[in-house]
Coordinates of N, CA, C and O in Angstrom, one line a residue:
M1 N 2.2 -7.8 7.5 CA 3.2 -6.9 6.9 C 4.2 -6.5 7.9 O 3.8 -6.1 9.0
T2 N 5.4 -6.5 7.5 CA 6.5 -6.0 8.4 C 6.6 -4.5 8.3 O 6.1 -3.9 7.4
Y3 N 7.4 -4.0 9.3 CA 7.7 -2.5 9.2 C 8.3 -2.1 7.9 O 8.0 -1.1 7.3
A4 N 9.3 -2.9 7.5 CA 10.1 -2.5 6.3 C 9.1 -2.5 5.1 O 9.2 -1.6 4.2
E5 N 8.3 -3.5 5.0 CA 7.3 -3.6 3.9 C 6.4 -2.4 3.9 O 6.1 -1.7 2.9
F6 N 5.9 -2.1 5.1 CA 5.0 -0.9 5.3 C 5.7 0.4 4.9 O 5.2 1.2 4.2
F7 N 6.9 0.5 5.4 CA 7.6 1.8 5.2 C 7.8 2.0 3.7 O 7.6 3.1 3.2
Y8 N 8.3 1.0 3.0 CA 8.5 1.2 1.6 C 7.2 1.5 0.8 O 7.2 2.2 -0.2
E9 N 6.2 0.9 1.2 CA 4.9 1.1 0.6 C 4.4 2.6 0.8 O 4.0 3.3 -0.1
I10 N 4.5 3.0 2.1 CA 4.0 4.3 2.4 C 5.0 5.4 1.8 O 4.6 6.5 1.4
K11 N 6.3 5.1 1.8 CA 7.2 6.0 1.2 C 6.8 6.3 -0.3 O 6.9 7.4 -0.7
G12 N 6.4 5.3 -1.0 CA 5.9 5.4 -2.4 C 4.7 6.3 -2.5 O 4.5 7.0 -3.5
K13 N 3.9 6.4 -1.4 CA 2.7 7.2 -1.4 C 3.1 8.7 -1.3 O 2.4 9.5 -1.8
F14 N 4.2 9.0 -0.7 CA 4.6 10.4 -0.5 C 5.6 10.8 -1.6 O 5.5 12.0 -2.0
M15 N 6.5 10.0 -1.9 CA 7.6 10.4 -2.9 C 6.9 10.8 -4.2 O 6.0 10.2 -4.7
G16 N 7.5 11.8 -4.8 CA 7.0 12.3 -6.1 C 6.1 13.5 -5.9 O 5.7 14.1 -6.9
A17 N 5.7 13.8 -4.7 CA 4.9 15.0 -4.5 C 5.8 16.2 -4.8 O 7.0 16.3 -4.4
D18 N 5.3 17.1 -5.6 CA 6.1 18.3 -5.9 C 6.0 19.3 -4.8 O 5.0 19.9 -4.6
V19 N 7.1 19.5 -4.1 CA 7.2 20.4 -3.0 C 8.2 21.6 -3.3 O 8.6 22.2 -2.4
S20 N 8.4 21.7 -4.6 CA 9.5 22.7 -5.0 C 9.1 24.1 -4.6 O 10.0 25.0 -4.4
D21 N 7.8 24.4 -4.4 CA 7.4 25.8 -4.1 C 7.2 26.0 -2.6 O 6.8 27.0 -2.1
I22 N 7.4 24.9 -1.8 CA 7.2 25.0 -0.3 C 8.5 25.6 0.2 O 9.6 25.0 0.1
K23 N 8.4 26.9 0.6 CA 9.7 27.6 1.1 C 10.0 27.3 2.5 O 11.2 27.5 2.9
E24 N 9.0 27.0 3.3 CA 9.4 26.7 4.7 C 9.8 25.3 4.9 O 9.5 24.4 4.1
H25 N 10.5 25.0 6.0 CA 10.9 23.7 6.4 C 9.8 23.0 7.1 O 9.2 23.6 8.0
L26 N 9.5 21.8 6.7 CA 8.4 21.0 7.4 C 9.0 19.6 7.7 O 9.7 19.0 6.9
A27 N 8.8 19.2 8.9 CA 9.3 17.9 9.4 C 8.2 17.2 10.2 O 7.8 17.8 11.2
F28 N 7.8 16.1 9.8 CA 6.8 15.3 10.4 C 7.3 13.9 10.8 O 7.9 13.2 10.0
Q29 N 7.1 13.5 12.0 CA 7.5 12.2 12.4 C 6.2 11.4 12.5 O 5.2 11.9 13.0
F30 N 6.2 10.1 12.1 CA 5.1 9.2 12.2 C 5.5 8.0 13.1 O 6.5 7.4 12.9
N31 N 4.6 7.8 14.1 CA 4.8 6.7 15.0 C 3.6 5.7 14.6 O 2.5 6.0 14.8
I32 N 4.0 4.6 14.1 CA 3.0 3.6 13.6 C 2.9 2.6 14.7 O 3.8 1.9 15.1
E33 N 1.6 2.4 15.1 CA 1.3 1.5 16.2 C 0.8 0.2 15.6 O -0.4 0.2 15.1
D34 N 1.6 -0.9 15.7 CA 1.1 -2.2 15.2 C 2.2 -3.2 15.6 O 3.4 -2.9 15.6
E35 N 1.8 -4.4 15.9 CA 2.7 -5.4 16.4 C 3.7 -5.8 15.3 O 4.9 -5.9 15.6
E36 N 3.3 -5.9 14.1 CA 4.2 -6.3 13.0 C 4.7 -5.1 12.2 O 5.9 -5.1 11.9
A37 N 3.9 -4.2 11.9 CA 4.3 -3.1 11.0 C 4.7 -1.8 11.8 O 4.9 -0.8 11.1
G38 N 4.7 -1.9 13.1 CA 4.9 -0.7 13.9 C 6.4 -0.2 13.7 O 7.3 -1.0 13.5
G39 N 6.5 1.1 13.9 CA 7.8 1.7 13.8 C 7.7 3.2 13.6 O 6.7 3.8 13.8
I40 N 8.8 3.8 13.3 CA 8.9 5.3 13.3 C 9.6 5.7 12.0 O 10.5 5.0 11.5
F41 N 9.1 6.7 11.3 CA 9.7 7.3 10.2 C 9.4 8.8 10.1 O 8.6 9.3 10.8
Y42 N 10.1 9.5 9.2 CA 9.7 10.9 9.1 C 9.6 11.3 7.6 O 10.1 10.6 6.7
V43 N 8.8 12.4 7.4 CA 8.7 13.0 6.1 C 9.1 14.5 6.3 O 8.7 15.2 7.3
E44 N 10.0 14.9 5.4 CA 10.6 16.3 5.6 C 10.6 17.0 4.2 O 11.0 16.4 3.2
A45 N 10.1 18.2 4.2 CA 10.2 19.1 3.0 C 11.2 20.1 3.3 O 11.1 20.9 4.3
K46 N 12.3 20.1 2.6 CA 13.4 21.0 2.8 C 14.0 21.4 1.5 O 14.4 20.6 0.7
D47 N 14.1 22.7 1.3 CA 14.7 23.3 0.1 C 14.1 22.7 -1.2 O 14.8 22.5 -2.2
G48 N 12.7 22.6 -1.1 CA 12.0 22.1 -2.3 C 12.1 20.6 -2.6 O 11.7 20.2 -3.7
V49 N 12.7 19.9 -1.7 CA 12.8 18.4 -1.9 C 12.1 17.7 -0.8 O 12.1 18.1 0.4
L50 N 11.5 16.6 -1.1 CA 10.8 15.8 -0.1 C 11.6 14.6 0.3 O 12.1 13.8 -0.6
Y51 N 11.8 14.3 1.5 CA 12.5 13.2 2.1 C 11.6 12.3 2.9 O 10.8 12.9 3.7
V52 N 11.7 11.0 2.8 CA 11.0 10.1 3.6 C 12.0 9.1 4.1 O 12.6 8.3 3.3
E53 N 12.3 9.1 5.4 CA 13.4 8.2 5.9 C 12.9 7.4 7.1 O 12.1 7.9 7.9
P54 N 13.4 6.2 7.4 CA 13.0 5.4 8.5 C 13.7 5.7 9.8 O 14.3 4.8 10.4
Y55 N 13.7 6.9 10.2 CA 14.3 7.3 11.5 C 13.5 8.3 12.2 O 12.5 8.9 11.7
E56 N 13.8 8.5 13.5 CA 13.2 9.5 14.3 C 13.7 10.9 13.9 O 14.8 11.0 13.3
Y57 N 12.8 11.9 14.1 CA 13.2 13.2 13.7 C 13.0 14.1 15.0 O 11.9 14.4 15.3
Y58 N 14.1 14.4 15.7 CA 14.0 15.0 17.0 C 13.5 16.5 16.9 O 12.9 17.0 17.8
D59 N 13.9 17.2 15.8 CA 13.5 18.6 15.7 C 12.3 18.7 14.8 O 12.2 19.6 13.9
R60 N 11.3 17.9 15.0 CA 10.1 17.8 14.1 C 9.2 19.0 14.5 O 9.2 19.5 15.6
D61 N 8.3 19.3 13.5 CA 7.3 20.3 13.7 C 6.0 19.6 14.3 O 5.3 20.2 15.1
A62 N 5.8 18.4 13.9 CA 4.6 17.7 14.4 C 4.9 16.2 14.4 O 5.7 15.7 13.6
M63 N 4.2 15.5 15.3 CA 4.3 14.0 15.4 C 2.9 13.4 15.2 O 2.0 13.9 15.9
F64 N 2.8 12.5 14.4 CA 1.5 11.8 14.1 C 1.6 10.3 14.6 O 2.6 9.7 14.4
T65 N 0.6 9.9 15.3 CA 0.6 8.5 15.8 C -0.7 7.9 15.3 O -1.8 8.4 15.5
C66 N -0.6 6.7 14.7 CA -1.8 6.0 14.2 C -1.4 4.6 13.8 O -0.3 4.2 13.9
T67 N -2.4 3.8 13.3 CA -2.1 2.5 12.8 C -1.7 2.6 11.4 O -1.9 3.6 10.7
P68 N -1.1 1.5 10.8 CA -0.7 1.5 9.4 C -1.9 1.7 8.5 O -1.8 2.4 7.5
E69 N -3.1 1.1 8.9 CA -4.3 1.2 8.0 C -4.7 2.7 7.9 O -5.1 3.1 6.8
V70 N -4.7 3.4 9.0 CA -5.2 4.8 9.0 C -4.2 5.6 8.1 O -4.7 6.4 7.3
L71 N -2.9 5.5 8.3 CA -2.0 6.3 7.5 C -2.1 5.9 6.1 O -2.0 6.8 5.2
M72 N -2.3 4.7 5.7 CA -2.4 4.3 4.3 C -3.6 5.0 3.7 O -3.5 5.5 2.6
K73 N -4.7 4.9 4.4 CA -6.0 5.6 3.9 C -5.8 7.1 3.7 O -6.2 7.7 2.8
I74 N -5.1 7.7 4.7 CA -4.8 9.1 4.6 C -3.9 9.4 3.4 O -4.2 10.3 2.6
A75 N -2.8 8.6 3.2 CA -1.9 8.8 2.2 C -2.5 8.6 0.8 O -2.1 9.2 -0.2
E76 N -3.5 7.7 0.7 CA -4.2 7.4 -0.6 C -5.3 8.4 -0.8 O -6.0 8.3 -1.8
G77 N -5.6 9.3 0.1 CA -6.7 10.3 0.0 C -8.0 9.7 0.3 O -9.0 10.3 0.0
E78 N -8.1 8.5 0.9 CA -9.4 7.9 1.2 C -9.9 8.4 2.6 O -11.1 8.1 2.9
M79 N -9.0 9.0 3.4 CA -9.5 9.4 4.7 C -8.9 10.8 4.9 O -7.7 11.0 4.7
D80 N -9.7 11.8 5.3 CA -9.3 13.1 5.5 C -8.5 13.1 6.9 O -9.0 12.6 7.9
P81 N -7.3 13.7 6.9 CA -6.5 13.7 8.1 C -7.2 14.5 9.3 O -7.1 14.1 10.4
V82 N -7.9 15.5 8.9 CA -8.6 16.3 10.0 C -9.7 15.5 10.6 O -9.9 15.4 11.8
W83 N -10.5 14.7 9.7 CA -11.5 13.8 10.2 C -10.9 12.7 11.1 O -11.4 12.4 12.1
A84 N -9.7 12.2 10.6 CA -9.1 11.1 11.4 C -8.6 11.7 12.8 O -8.8 11.0 13.8
F85 N -8.2 12.9 12.8 CA -7.8 13.5 14.1 C -9.0 13.7 15.0 O -9.0 13.4 16.2
T86 N -10.1 14.2 14.4 CA -11.3 14.5 15.1 C -11.9 13.2 15.7 O -12.5 13.3 16.8
T87 N -11.8 12.1 15.0 CA -12.4 10.9 15.5 C -11.4 10.1 16.3 O -11.6 8.9 16.6
Q88 N -10.2 10.7 16.6 CA -9.2 10.1 17.4 C -8.5 8.8 16.8 O -7.9 8.0 17.4
K89 N -8.6 8.7 15.4 CA -7.9 7.7 14.7 C -6.4 8.1 14.5 O -5.6 7.3 14.2
L90 N -6.2 9.4 14.6 CA -4.9 10.0 14.3 C -4.6 11.0 15.5 O -5.4 11.9 15.8
K91 N -3.5 10.7 16.2 CA -3.1 11.6 17.3 C -2.0 12.6 16.7 O -1.1 12.1 15.9
V92 N -2.1 13.8 17.1 CA -1.2 14.8 16.6 C -0.6 15.6 17.8 O -1.3 16.1 18.7
E93 N 0.7 15.7 17.8 CA 1.4 16.6 18.8 C 2.3 17.5 18.0 O 2.9 17.2 17.0
G94 N 2.4 18.7 18.6 CA 3.3 19.7 18.0 C 2.6 20.9 17.3 O 1.4 21.2 17.8
N95 N 3.1 21.5 16.3 CA 2.6 22.7 15.7 C 1.5 22.3 14.8 O 1.7 21.7 13.7
I96 N 0.2 22.6 15.2 CA -1.0 22.2 14.4 C -1.0 22.8 13.1 O -1.4 22.2 12.1
D97 N -0.6 24.1 13.0 CA -0.6 24.8 11.7 C 0.3 24.1 10.7 O -0.1 23.9 9.5
K98 N 1.4 23.7 11.1 CA 2.3 22.9 10.2 C 1.8 21.5 10.0 O 2.0 21.0 8.9
A99 N 1.2 20.9 11.0 CA 0.7 19.6 10.8 C -0.4 19.5 9.7 O -0.5 18.6 9.0
L100 N -1.2 20.6 9.6 CA -2.2 20.7 8.6 C -1.6 20.7 7.2 O -2.3 20.3 6.2
K101 N -0.4 21.0 7.1 CA 0.3 21.1 5.7 C 0.6 19.7 5.2 O 0.9 19.5 4.0
L102 N 0.4 18.7 6.1 CA 0.6 17.3 5.6 C -0.4 17.0 4.5 O -0.1 16.4 3.5
N103 N -1.7 17.5 4.7 CA -2.7 17.2 3.7 C -2.3 17.9 2.4 O -2.6 17.3 1.3
D104 N -1.7 19.0 2.4 CA -1.2 19.7 1.2 C -0.2 18.8 0.4 O -0.3 18.7 -0.8
I105 N 0.7 18.2 1.2 CA 1.7 17.3 0.5 C 0.9 16.1 -0.1 O 1.2 15.7 -1.2
I106 N 0.0 15.6 0.6 CA -0.8 14.4 0.1 C -1.6 14.8 -1.2 O -1.6 14.1 -2.2
Q107 N -2.2 16.0 -1.2 CA -2.9 16.5 -2.3 C -2.0 16.7 -3.5 O -2.4 16.4 -4.7
R108 N -0.8 17.2 -3.3 CA 0.2 17.4 -4.3 C 0.5 16.0 -5.0 O 0.7 15.9 -6.2
K109 N 0.7 15.0 -4.1 CA 1.0 13.7 -4.7 C -0.1 13.2 -5.5 O 0.1 12.6 -6.6
K110 N -1.3 13.3 -5.0 CA -2.5 12.9 -5.8 C -2.6 13.6 -7.1 O -2.9 12.9 -8.2
K111 N -2.3 14.9 -7.2 CA -2.3 15.6 -8.4 C -1.2 15.1 -9.4 O -1.4 14.9 -10.6
E112 N 0.0 14.8 -8.8 CA 1.0 14.2 -9.7 C 0.6 12.9 -10.2 O 0.9 12.5 -11.4
M113 N 0.0 12.1 -9.4 CA -0.5 10.7 -9.9 C -1.5 10.9 -11.0 O -1.5 10.1 -12.0
K114 N -2.4 11.8 -10.8 CA -3.5 12.0 -11.9 C -2.8 12.5 -13.2 O -3.2 12.0 -14.2
K115 N -1.8 13.4 -13.1 CA -1.1 13.8 -14.3 C -0.4 12.6 -14.9 O -0.4 12.5 -16.2
A116 N 0.2 11.7 -14.1 CA 0.9 10.6 -14.7 C -0.1 9.6 -15.4 O 0.2 9.1 -16.5
V117 N -1.2 9.4 -14.8 CA -2.2 8.5 -15.4 C -2.7 9.1 -16.7 O -2.9 8.4 -17.7
K118 N -3.0 10.4 -16.6 CA -3.5 11.1 -17.9 C -2.4 11.0 -19.0 O -2.8 10.8 -20.1
K119 N -1.2 11.3 -18.6 CA -0.1 11.2 -19.6 C 0.0 9.8 -20.2 O 0.1 9.6 -21.4
E120 N -0.1 8.8 -19.3 CA 0.0 7.4 -19.8 C -1.2 7.0 -20.7 O -1.1 6.4 -21.7
T121 N -2.4 7.5 -20.3 CA -3.6 7.3 -21.1 C -3.5 8.0 -22.5 O -3.8 7.3 -23.5
N122 N -3.0 9.2 -22.5 CA -2.8 9.9 -23.8 C -1.8 9.2 -24.7 O -1.9 9.0 -25.9
K123 N -0.7 8.6 -24.0 CA 0.3 7.9 -24.7 C -0.3 6.6 -25.4 O 0.0 6.3 -26.5
T124 N -1.1 5.9 -24.6 CA -1.8 4.7 -25.1 C -2.7 5.0 -26.2 O -2.7 4.3 -27.2
K125 N -3.4 6.1 -26.1 CA -4.4 6.5 -27.2 C -3.6 6.8 -28.5 O -4.0 6.4 -29.6
K126 N -2.5 7.5 -28.3 CA -1.6 7.8 -29.5 C -1.1 6.5 -30.2 O -1.1 6.4 -31.4
T127 N -0.7 5.6 -29.4 CA -0.2 4.3 -29.9 C -1.3 3.6 -30.6 O -1.1 3.0 -31.7
V128 N -2.5 3.5 -30.0 CA -3.6 2.9 -30.7 C -4.0 3.5 -32.0 O -4.2 2.9 -33.0
R129 N -4.0 4.9 -32.0 CA -4.3 5.6 -33.2 C -3.3 5.3 -34.3 O -3.6 5.2 -35.5
S130 N -2.0 5.3 -33.9 CA -0.9 5.1 -34.8 C -1.0 3.7 -35.4 O -0.8 3.6 -36.6
K131 N -1.3 2.7 -34.6 CA -1.4 1.4 -35.1 C -2.6 1.3 -36.1 O -2.6 0.6 -37.1
A132 N -3.7 1.9 -35.7 CA -4.9 1.9 -36.5 C -4.7 2.6 -37.9 O -5.2 2.1 -38.9
A133 N -3.9 3.7 -37.9 CA -3.6 4.4 -39.1 C -2.7 3.6 -40.0 O -2.8 3.7 -41.3
K134 N -1.9 2.7 -39.5 CA -1.0 1.9 -40.3 C -1.7 0.8 -41.0 O -1.2 0.3 -42.0
K135 N -2.8 0.4 -40.4 CA -3.6 -0.7 -41.0 C -4.3 -0.3 -42.2 O -4.7 -0.1 -43.1

């Protein structure tokens, strides 16, 4: 997997998280260590909007360093970021209090995904009922 492929896949894991009620500015830089997928990007919550961009963020609150696999597991909710840090799979520099808010953004995204799946399931059920009623 190339950096570009990884970036767009991970961007999809973050985008859509509802950060409209986050009043403080949060900026996280990710340094991905890998020969093929390695690179740098940032996640920023600003004015209730979430940005994920493939650039360095010099005025960041925290910087995370890990492999693509670790970040993907964290973003998908399969690995707790605190556990990843404790086991040294994830390195963190900067403001630890703000770094912990990364998990909040991930949980918000998971909640949005569950809502979307539930909405789609309900839509499918309605369609099936409607078709059954017409027969």
